[in-house]
PDB file of C-alpha atoms in Angstrom:
ATOM      1  CA  MET A   1      -8.330   4.054  -9.871  1.00  0.00           C
ATOM      2  CA  LEU A   2      -9.994   6.115  -7.163  1.00  0.00           C
ATOM      3  CA  ASP A   3      -9.886   9.909  -7.259  1.00  0.00           C
ATOM      4  CA  TYR A   4      -7.810  10.436  -4.129  1.00  0.00           C
ATOM      5  CA  ASP A   5      -8.554  14.162  -4.042  1.00  0.00           C
ATOM      6  CA  VAL A   6     -12.202  13.183  -3.569  1.00  0.00           C
ATOM      7  CA  GLU A   7     -11.368  10.322  -1.180  1.00  0.00           C
ATOM      8  CA  ALA A   8      -9.075  12.370   1.077  1.00  0.00           C
ATOM      9  CA  ALA A   9     -11.750  13.611   3.485  1.00  0.00           C
ATOM     10  CA  ARG A  10     -13.060  10.096   4.191  1.00  0.00           C
ATOM     11  CA  TYR A  11      -9.945   8.054   3.573  1.00  0.00           C
ATOM     12  CA  ASP A  12      -8.783   7.486   7.153  1.00  0.00           C
ATOM     13  CA  ALA A  13     -12.245   6.699   8.492  1.00  0.00           C
ATOM     14  CA  THR A  14     -12.865   4.089   5.795  1.00  0.00           C
ATOM     15  CA  ARG A  15      -9.407   2.464   5.915  1.00  0.00           C
ATOM     16  CA  GLY A  16      -9.108   1.347   9.528  1.00  0.00           C
ATOM     17  CA  GLY A  17      -8.026   4.678  10.986  1.00  0.00           C
ATOM     18  CA  VAL A  18      -5.447   4.873  13.768  1.00  0.00           C
ATOM     19  CA  PRO A  19      -5.429   1.155  14.730  1.00  0.00           C
ATOM     20  CA  ARG A  20      -4.473   0.113  11.206  1.00  0.00           C
ATOM     21  CA  ALA A  21      -1.933   2.939  10.884  1.00  0.00           C
ATOM     22  CA  ARG A  22      -0.343   2.062  14.212  1.00  0.00           C
ATOM     23  CA  SER A  23      -0.088  -1.603  13.231  1.00  0.00           C
ATOM     24  CA  ALA A  24       1.588  -0.748   9.913  1.00  0.00           C
ATOM     25  CA  ALA A  25       4.024   1.745  11.427  1.00  0.00           C
ATOM     26  CA  ARG A  26       5.082  -0.636  14.173  1.00  0.00           C
ATOM     27  CA  ALA A  27       5.912  -3.356  11.631  1.00  0.00           C
ATOM     28  CA  ILE A  28       7.820  -0.940   9.382  1.00  0.00           C
ATOM     29  CA  LEU A  29       9.930   0.497  12.211  1.00  0.00           C
ATOM     30  CA  ALA A  30      10.827  -3.005  13.342  1.00  0.00           C
ATOM     31  CA  LEU A  31      12.529  -3.445   9.944  1.00  0.00           C
ATOM     32  CA  VAL A  32      14.204  -0.024   9.677  1.00  0.00           C
ATOM     33  CA  PRO A  33      17.637  -0.022  11.404  1.00  0.00           C
ATOM     34  CA  GLU A  34      18.139   2.276  14.387  1.00  0.00           C
ATOM     35  CA  ARG A  35      21.086   3.857  12.569  1.00  0.00           C
ATOM     36  CA  ALA A  36      18.782   5.265   9.864  1.00  0.00           C
ATOM     37  CA  ARG A  37      18.622   9.060   9.980  1.00  0.00           C
ATOM     38  CA  SER A  38      16.276   9.808   7.065  1.00  0.00           C
ATOM     39  CA  LEU A  39      13.134   8.097   5.779  1.00  0.00           C
ATOM     40  CA  LEU A  40      10.827   8.893   2.866  1.00  0.00           C
ATOM     41  CA  ASP A  41       7.288   7.494   2.779  1.00  0.00           C
ATOM     42  CA  VAL A  42       6.257   7.322  -0.894  1.00  0.00           C
ATOM     43  CA  GLY A  43       2.528   7.637  -1.601  1.00  0.00           C
ATOM     44  CA  CYS A  44       1.979   8.664   2.000  1.00  0.00           C
ATOM     45  CA  GLY A  45      -1.639   9.735   1.502  1.00  0.00           C
ATOM     46  CA  THR A  46      -3.012  11.549   4.546  1.00  0.00           C
ATOM     47  CA  GLY A  47       0.158  10.857   6.537  1.00  0.00           C
ATOM     48  CA  LEU A  48      -1.646   8.782   9.153  1.00  0.00           C
ATOM     49  CA  VAL A  49       0.964   6.014   8.933  1.00  0.00           C
ATOM     50  CA  THR A  50       3.846   8.376   8.169  1.00  0.00           C
ATOM     51  CA  GLU A  51       3.508  10.424  11.351  1.00  0.00           C
ATOM     52  CA  ARG A  52       3.854   7.199  13.324  1.00  0.00           C
ATOM     53  CA  LEU A  53       7.197   6.434  11.685  1.00  0.00           C
ATOM     54  CA  ILE A  54       8.812   9.348  13.482  1.00  0.00           C
ATOM     55  CA  ARG A  55      11.301   8.375  16.184  1.00  0.00           C
ATOM     56  CA  PRO A  56      14.255  10.121  17.862  1.00  0.00           C
ATOM     57  CA  GLY A  57      17.078  10.778  15.407  1.00  0.00           C
ATOM     58  CA  LEU A  58      15.016   9.879  12.324  1.00  0.00           C
ATOM     59  CA  ARG A  59      13.942  12.666   9.952  1.00  0.00           C
ATOM     60  CA  VAL A  60      10.775  11.616   8.124  1.00  0.00           C
ATOM     61  CA  PHE A  61       9.434  12.926   4.810  1.00  0.00           C
ATOM     62  CA  GLY A  62       6.255  12.084   2.941  1.00  0.00           C
ATOM     63  CA  VAL A  63       5.457  12.499  -0.740  1.00  0.00           C
ATOM     64  CA  ASP A  64       2.109  12.164  -2.484  1.00  0.00           C
ATOM     65  CA  CYS A  65       0.725  13.365  -5.824  1.00  0.00           C
ATOM     66  CA  SER A  66      -2.802  14.139  -4.582  1.00  0.00           C
ATOM     67  CA  PRO A  67      -3.131  17.786  -3.482  1.00  0.00           C
ATOM     68  CA  ALA A  68      -5.983  16.993  -1.091  1.00  0.00           C
ATOM     69  CA  MET A  69      -4.103  14.077   0.473  1.00  0.00           C
ATOM     70  CA  ALA A  70      -0.931  16.165   0.720  1.00  0.00           C
ATOM     71  CA  GLN A  71      -2.805  18.994   2.411  1.00  0.00           C
ATOM     72  CA  MET A  72      -4.064  16.632   5.102  1.00  0.00           C
ATOM     73  CA  ALA A  73      -0.624  15.064   5.518  1.00  0.00           C
ATOM     74  CA  ALA A  74       0.999  18.495   5.878  1.00  0.00           C
ATOM     75  CA  GLY A  75      -1.012  18.995   9.043  1.00  0.00           C
ATOM     76  CA  ARG A  76       0.718  15.935  10.447  1.00  0.00           C
ATOM     77  CA  LEU A  77       4.190  16.187   8.921  1.00  0.00           C
ATOM     78  CA  GLY A  78       4.690  19.922   8.543  1.00  0.00           C
ATOM     79  CA  SER A  79       7.592  20.830   6.280  1.00  0.00           C
ATOM     80  CA  GLY A  80       8.366  17.159   5.821  1.00  0.00           C
ATOM     81  CA  MET A  81       5.374  16.808   3.484  1.00  0.00           C
ATOM     82  CA  ILE A  82       6.063  17.203  -0.239  1.00  0.00           C
ATOM     83  CA  LEU A  83       3.584  17.305  -3.121  1.00  0.00           C
ATOM     84  CA  GLY A  84       5.317  15.220  -5.752  1.00  0.00           C
ATOM     85  CA  ASN A  85       5.299  12.339  -8.205  1.00  0.00           C
ATOM     86  CA  CYS A  86       6.392   8.879  -7.080  1.00  0.00           C
ATOM     87  CA  HIS A  87       7.883   8.310 -10.547  1.00  0.00           C
ATOM     88  CA  ARG A  88      10.201  11.312 -10.148  1.00  0.00           C
ATOM     89  CA  LEU A  89      11.006  11.653  -6.482  1.00  0.00           C
ATOM     90  CA  PRO A  90      12.297  15.112  -5.482  1.00  0.00           C
ATOM     91  CA  PHE A  91      15.454  13.747  -3.840  1.00  0.00           C
ATOM     92  CA  ALA A  92      19.016  13.358  -5.050  1.00  0.00           C
ATOM     93  CA  ASP A  93      20.646  10.037  -5.862  1.00  0.00           C
ATOM     94  CA  ASP A  94      21.922   8.101  -2.828  1.00  0.00           C
ATOM     95  CA  SER A  95      20.439  10.612  -0.367  1.00  0.00           C
ATOM     96  CA  LEU A  96      18.163   8.629   1.987  1.00  0.00           C
ATOM     97  CA  ASP A  97      18.651   5.878   4.548  1.00  0.00           C
ATOM     98  CA  ALA A  98      15.175   4.352   4.169  1.00  0.00           C
ATOM     99  CA  VAL A  99      12.240   4.518   1.765  1.00  0.00           C
ATOM    100  CA  THR A 100       8.818   3.023   2.426  1.00  0.00           C
ATOM    101  CA  SER A 101       5.715   2.435   0.314  1.00  0.00           C
ATOM    102  CA  VAL A 102       2.566   1.116   1.975  1.00  0.00           C
ATOM    103  CA  TRP A 103      -0.445   0.010  -0.100  1.00  0.00           C
ATOM    104  CA  LEU A 104       0.939   1.740  -3.191  1.00  0.00           C
ATOM    105  CA  LEU A 105       2.473  -0.683  -5.696  1.00  0.00           C
ATOM    106  CA  HIS A 106      -0.742  -2.686  -6.087  1.00  0.00           C
ATOM    107  CA  LEU A 107      -2.325   0.382  -7.708  1.00  0.00           C
ATOM    108  CA  LEU A 108       0.353   0.959 -10.331  1.00  0.00           C
ATOM    109  CA  PRO A 109       0.738  -0.840 -13.672  1.00  0.00           C
ATOM    110  CA  ASP A 110       4.127   0.909 -13.881  1.00  0.00           C
ATOM    111  CA  ALA A 111       5.196  -0.148 -10.388  1.00  0.00           C
ATOM    112  CA  PRO A 112       8.687  -1.108 -11.694  1.00  0.00           C
ATOM    113  CA  SER A 113       9.480   2.548 -12.368  1.00  0.00           C
ATOM    114  CA  VAL A 114       8.547   3.443  -8.777  1.00  0.00           C
ATOM    115  CA  ILE A 115      10.760   0.672  -7.416  1.00  0.00           C
ATOM    116  CA  ALA A 116      13.590   2.015  -9.586  1.00  0.00           C
ATOM    117  CA  GLU A 117      13.070   5.520  -8.180  1.00  0.00           C
ATOM    118  CA  CYS A 118      13.094   4.256  -4.606  1.00  0.00           C
ATOM    119  CA  ALA A 119      16.361   2.454  -5.316  1.00  0.00           C
ATOM    120  CA  ARG A 120      17.843   5.581  -6.917  1.00  0.00           C
ATOM    121  CA  VAL A 121      17.343   7.815  -3.885  1.00  0.00           C
ATOM    122  CA  LEU A 122      18.591   5.209  -1.386  1.00  0.00           C
ATOM    123  CA  ARG A 123      22.143   5.348  -0.130  1.00  0.00           C
ATOM    124  CA  PRO A 124      24.184   2.145  -0.486  1.00  0.00           C
ATOM    125  CA  GLY A 125      23.167   0.048   2.477  1.00  0.00           C
ATOM    126  CA  GLY A 126      19.804   1.832   2.682  1.00  0.00           C
ATOM    127  CA  LEU A 127      16.520  -0.021   3.052  1.00  0.00           C
ATOM    128  CA  PHE A 128      13.361  -0.112   0.929  1.00  0.00           C
ATOM    129  CA  VAL A 129      10.301  -1.425   2.797  1.00  0.00           C
ATOM    130  CA  THR A 130       7.117  -2.105   0.839  1.00  0.00           C
ATOM    131  CA  THR A 131       3.851  -3.972   1.087  1.00  0.00           C
ATOM    132  CA  VAL A 132       3.399  -6.799  -1.420  1.00  0.00           C
ATOM    133  CA  ASP A 133       0.612  -9.202  -2.365  1.00  0.00           C
ATOM    134  CA  LYS A 134      -2.069  -6.895  -0.963  1.00  0.00           C
ATOM    135  CA  GLY A 135      -4.898  -8.853  -2.571  1.00  0.00           C
ATOM    136  CA  ALA A 136      -3.806 -12.034  -0.818  1.00  0.00           C
ATOM    137  CA  GLY A 137      -3.933 -10.353   2.578  1.00  0.00           C
ATOM    138  CA  HIS A 138      -7.598 -11.168   3.023  1.00  0.00           C
ATOM    139  CA  GLY A 139      -6.930 -14.886   2.780  1.00  0.00           C
ATOM    140  CA  THR A 140      -9.044 -17.522   1.060  1.00  0.00           C
ATOM    141  CA  ASP A 141     -11.329 -18.727   3.848  1.00  0.00           C
ATOM    142  CA  SER A 142     -13.871 -15.914   3.524  1.00  0.00           C
ATOM    143  CA  ASP A 143     -17.105 -16.247   1.558  1.00  0.00           C
ATOM    144  CA  VAL A 144     -16.506 -12.736   0.189  1.00  0.00           C
ATOM    145  CA  GLU A 145     -12.996 -13.611  -1.002  1.00  0.00           C
ATOM    146  CA  GLU A 146     -14.266 -16.850  -2.536  1.00  0.00           C
ATOM    147  CA  LEU A 147     -16.542 -14.825  -4.809  1.00  0.00           C
ATOM    148  CA  LEU A 148     -13.826 -12.308  -5.710  1.00  0.00           C
ATOM    149  CA  ALA A 149     -11.139 -14.926  -6.424  1.00  0.00           C
ATOM    150  CA  PRO A 150     -12.150 -15.894 -10.002  1.00  0.00           C
ATOM    151  CA  TYR A 151     -11.885 -12.270 -11.110  1.00  0.00           C
ATOM    152  CA  ARG A 152      -8.541 -11.400  -9.554  1.00  0.00           C
ATOM    153  CA  LYS A 153      -5.859 -10.322 -11.983  1.00  0.00           C
ATOM    154  CA  ARG A 154      -3.383 -13.150 -12.436  1.00  0.00           C
ATOM    155  CA  LYS A 155      -0.364 -10.864 -12.316  1.00  0.00           C
ATOM    156  CA  ALA A 156      -0.853  -8.383  -9.496  1.00  0.00           C
ATOM    157  CA  TYR A 157       1.222  -5.239  -9.812  1.00  0.00           C
ATOM    158  CA  ASP A 158       2.578  -5.810  -6.289  1.00  0.00           C
ATOM    159  CA  ALA A 159       3.182  -9.567  -6.536  1.00  0.00           C
ATOM    160  CA  ALA A 160       6.188 -10.396  -4.372  1.00  0.00           C
ATOM    161  CA  THR A 161       7.876 -12.333  -7.168  1.00  0.00           C
ATOM    162  CA  ARG A 162       7.532  -9.371  -9.502  1.00  0.00           C
ATOM    163  CA  VAL A 163       8.727  -6.853  -6.908  1.00  0.00           C
ATOM    164  CA  LEU A 164      11.746  -8.972  -6.024  1.00  0.00           C
ATOM    165  CA  ALA A 165      12.708  -9.439  -9.677  1.00  0.00           C
ATOM    166  CA  VAL A 166      12.523  -5.717 -10.432  1.00  0.00           C
ATOM    167  CA  ALA A 167      14.272  -4.831  -7.181  1.00  0.00           C
ATOM    168  CA  SER A 168      17.137  -7.147  -8.040  1.00  0.00           C
ATOM    169  CA  GLU A 169      17.665  -5.278 -11.307  1.00  0.00           C
ATOM    170  CA  HIS A 170      18.257  -2.128  -9.277  1.00  0.00           C
ATOM    171  CA  GLY A 171      20.605  -3.568  -6.686  1.00  0.00           C
ATOM    172  CA  LEU A 172      18.037  -4.300  -3.992  1.00  0.00           C
ATOM    173  CA  ARG A 173      18.191  -7.605  -2.108  1.00  0.00           C
ATOM    174  CA  ARG A 174      15.673  -9.025   0.356  1.00  0.00           C
ATOM    175  CA  VAL A 175      16.942  -8.940   3.931  1.00  0.00           C
ATOM    176  CA  GLY A 176      13.751  -9.415   5.919  1.00  0.00           C
ATOM    177  CA  GLU A 177       9.988  -9.287   6.055  1.00  0.00           C
ATOM    178  CA  ALA A 178       7.138  -8.720   8.475  1.00  0.00           C
ATOM    179  CA  ARG A 179       3.373  -9.020   8.659  1.00  0.00           C
ATOM    180  CA  PHE A 180       0.762  -6.842  10.326  1.00  0.00           C
ATOM    181  CA  THR A 181      -2.994  -6.788  10.764  1.00  0.00           C
ATOM    182  CA  GLY A 182      -5.104  -4.343   8.782  1.00  0.00           C
ATOM    183  CA  HIS A 183      -7.424  -3.479  11.648  1.00  0.00           C
ATOM    184  CA  GLY A 184     -10.879  -2.455  10.483  1.00  0.00           C
ATOM    185  CA  GLN A 185     -10.294  -3.689   6.934  1.00  0.00           C
ATOM    186  CA  GLY A 186     -12.389  -6.856   7.039  1.00  0.00           C
ATOM    187  CA  ARG A 187     -14.812  -6.851   4.104  1.00  0.00           C
ATOM    188  CA  SER A 188     -18.551  -7.178   4.488  1.00  0.00           C
ATOM    189  CA  PRO A 189     -20.656  -8.507   1.602  1.00  0.00           C
ATOM    190  CA  ALA A 190     -22.686  -5.304   1.363  1.00  0.00           C
ATOM    191  CA  GLY A 191     -19.683  -3.010   1.500  1.00  0.00           C
ATOM    192  CA  THR A 192     -17.802  -5.073  -1.052  1.00  0.00           C
ATOM    193  CA  ALA A 193     -20.788  -5.159  -3.389  1.00  0.00           C
ATOM    194  CA  GLY A 194     -20.966  -1.373  -3.262  1.00  0.00           C
ATOM    195  CA  ASP A 195     -17.245  -1.009  -3.926  1.00  0.00           C
ATOM    196  CA  VAL A 196     -17.391  -3.417  -6.866  1.00  0.00           C
ATOM    197  CA  ALA A 197     -20.344  -1.533  -8.347  1.00  0.00           C
ATOM    198  CA  ARG A 198     -18.439   1.766  -8.033  1.00  0.00           C
ATOM    199  CA  GLY A 199     -15.341   0.338  -9.711  1.00  0.00           C
ATOM    200  CA  HIS A 200     -13.133   0.569  -6.633  1.00  0.00           C
ATOM    201  CA  TYR A 201     -11.506  -2.785  -7.421  1.00  0.00           C
ATOM    202  CA  ALA A 202     -10.375  -1.841 -10.914  1.00  0.00           C
ATOM    203  CA  SER A 203      -6.708  -2.344 -10.022  1.00  0.00           C
ATOM    204  CA  ALA A 204      -7.330  -5.807  -8.549  1.00  0.00           C
ATOM    205  CA  LEU A 205     -10.178  -7.385 -10.505  1.00  0.00           C
ATOM    206  CA  THR A 206     -10.846  -7.976 -14.192  1.00  0.00           C
ATOM    207  CA  LEU A 207     -14.564  -7.423 -14.744  1.00  0.00           C
ATOM    208  CA  ASP A 208     -16.741  -6.428 -17.670  1.00  0.00           C
ATOM    209  CA  GLU A 209     -20.164  -4.854 -17.098  1.00  0.00           C
ATOM    210  CA  ARG A 210     -22.019  -8.166 -17.120  1.00  0.00           C
ATOM    211  CA  GLN A 211     -19.569  -9.770 -14.703  1.00  0.00           C
ATOM    212  CA  THR A 212     -19.752  -6.756 -12.411  1.00  0.00           C
ATOM    213  CA  ASP A 213     -23.527  -7.010 -12.192  1.00  0.00           C
ATOM    214  CA  ALA A 214     -23.357 -10.756 -11.556  1.00  0.00           C
ATOM    215  CA  LEU A 215     -20.727 -10.403  -8.844  1.00  0.00           C
ATOM    216  CA  VAL A 216     -22.660  -7.635  -7.091  1.00  0.00           C
ATOM    217  CA  ALA A 217     -25.771  -9.825  -7.126  1.00  0.00           C
ATOM    218  CA  ARG A 218     -23.930 -12.821  -5.654  1.00  0.00           C
ATOM    219  CA  LEU A 219     -22.285 -10.721  -2.956  1.00  0.00           C
ATOM    220  CA  SER A 220     -25.673  -9.280  -2.047  1.00  0.00           C
ATOM    221  CA  CYS A 221     -27.013 -12.790  -1.411  1.00  0.00           C
ATOM    222  CA  LEU A 222     -24.397 -13.745   1.171  1.00  0.00           C
ATOM    223  CA  PRO A 223     -25.524 -14.105   4.813  1.00  0.00           C
ATOM    224  CA  ASP A 224     -24.911 -11.339   7.349  1.00  0.00           C
ATOM    225  CA  PRO A 225     -24.378  -8.748   4.636  1.00  0.00           C
ATOM    226  CA  GLU A 226     -23.311  -5.950   6.994  1.00  0.00           C
ATOM    227  CA  VAL A 227     -20.896  -8.061   9.072  1.00  0.00           C
ATOM    228  CA  PRO A 228     -17.190  -7.573   8.207  1.00  0.00           C
ATOM    229  CA  ARG A 229     -15.211 -10.750   7.694  1.00  0.00           C
ATOM    230  CA  ALA A 230     -11.781 -11.270   9.309  1.00  0.00           C
ATOM    231  CA  ASP A 231      -9.262  -8.451   9.129  1.00  0.00           C
ATOM    232  CA  PRO A 232      -6.553  -8.944   6.491  1.00  0.00           C
ATOM    233  CA  VAL A 233      -2.918  -9.623   7.319  1.00  0.00           C
ATOM    234  CA  TYR A 234      -0.516  -7.665   5.126  1.00  0.00           C
ATOM    235  CA  ARG A 235       3.041  -8.569   4.141  1.00  0.00           C
ATOM    236  CA  LEU A 236       6.060  -6.251   4.127  1.00  0.00           C
ATOM    237  CA  LEU A 237       9.370  -6.914   2.370  1.00  0.00           C
ATOM    238  CA  ALA A 238      12.609  -5.238   3.414  1.00  0.00           C
ATOM    239  CA  LEU A 239      15.129  -4.793   0.575  1.00  0.00           C
ATOM    240  CA  ARG A 240      18.659  -3.460   1.074  1.00  0.00           C
ATOM    241  CA  LYS A 241      20.574  -1.533  -1.555  1.00  0.00           C
ATOM    242  CA  GLU A 242      23.912  -3.129  -2.210  1.00  0.00           C
ATOM    243  CA  ALA A 243      27.028  -1.057  -1.654  1.00  0.00           C
TER     244      ALA A 243
END
């Protein structure tokens, strides 16, 4: 997994910046009921998405375990930013109207424990909104994705089927979903080759050293190496906690 303390300074610029954040926030708020008065964004990173979840009458908090990420987010969220662990959220049982996690579960082998925590802090009737199937967001019609496909982990940590099964164990039921474009996230062959070589896909791909070298070489041979392919389309699930 990436060192997010190191990544913090460049994270927004390399992850689609404001256009991507705006797209994500708009889709999330379309799922969160107007009656919600409190929302926690788990794994909020720099807070670029989180600050766009603020609307009249809704108190928004963010939590992240990276000190550097949290420091950046505090500049956007003020006292609503909390340095904390997503496996032990610093909120009481049944205390929040909505909890969100964007591009988080796909990183975590122990994602079920995070889902359980999100369910714990939700009030009955509250809503958990999370991205799922992140790896599939880039589609299958890209030459870059075609080369990555054979190495993708068969059981993604954020697979929708897995998330729904775990959520059900904790009283969460699907009530809606949405999709949004990850602006600026289209992968170029050259950029992807560099990320593979640096191990940035460790949570998504199963590669030994030989396979890594071979994949980097094949990516480097693709045409238009600096040209990003189509932007991904991400999927959100909305899960309500039963009363």
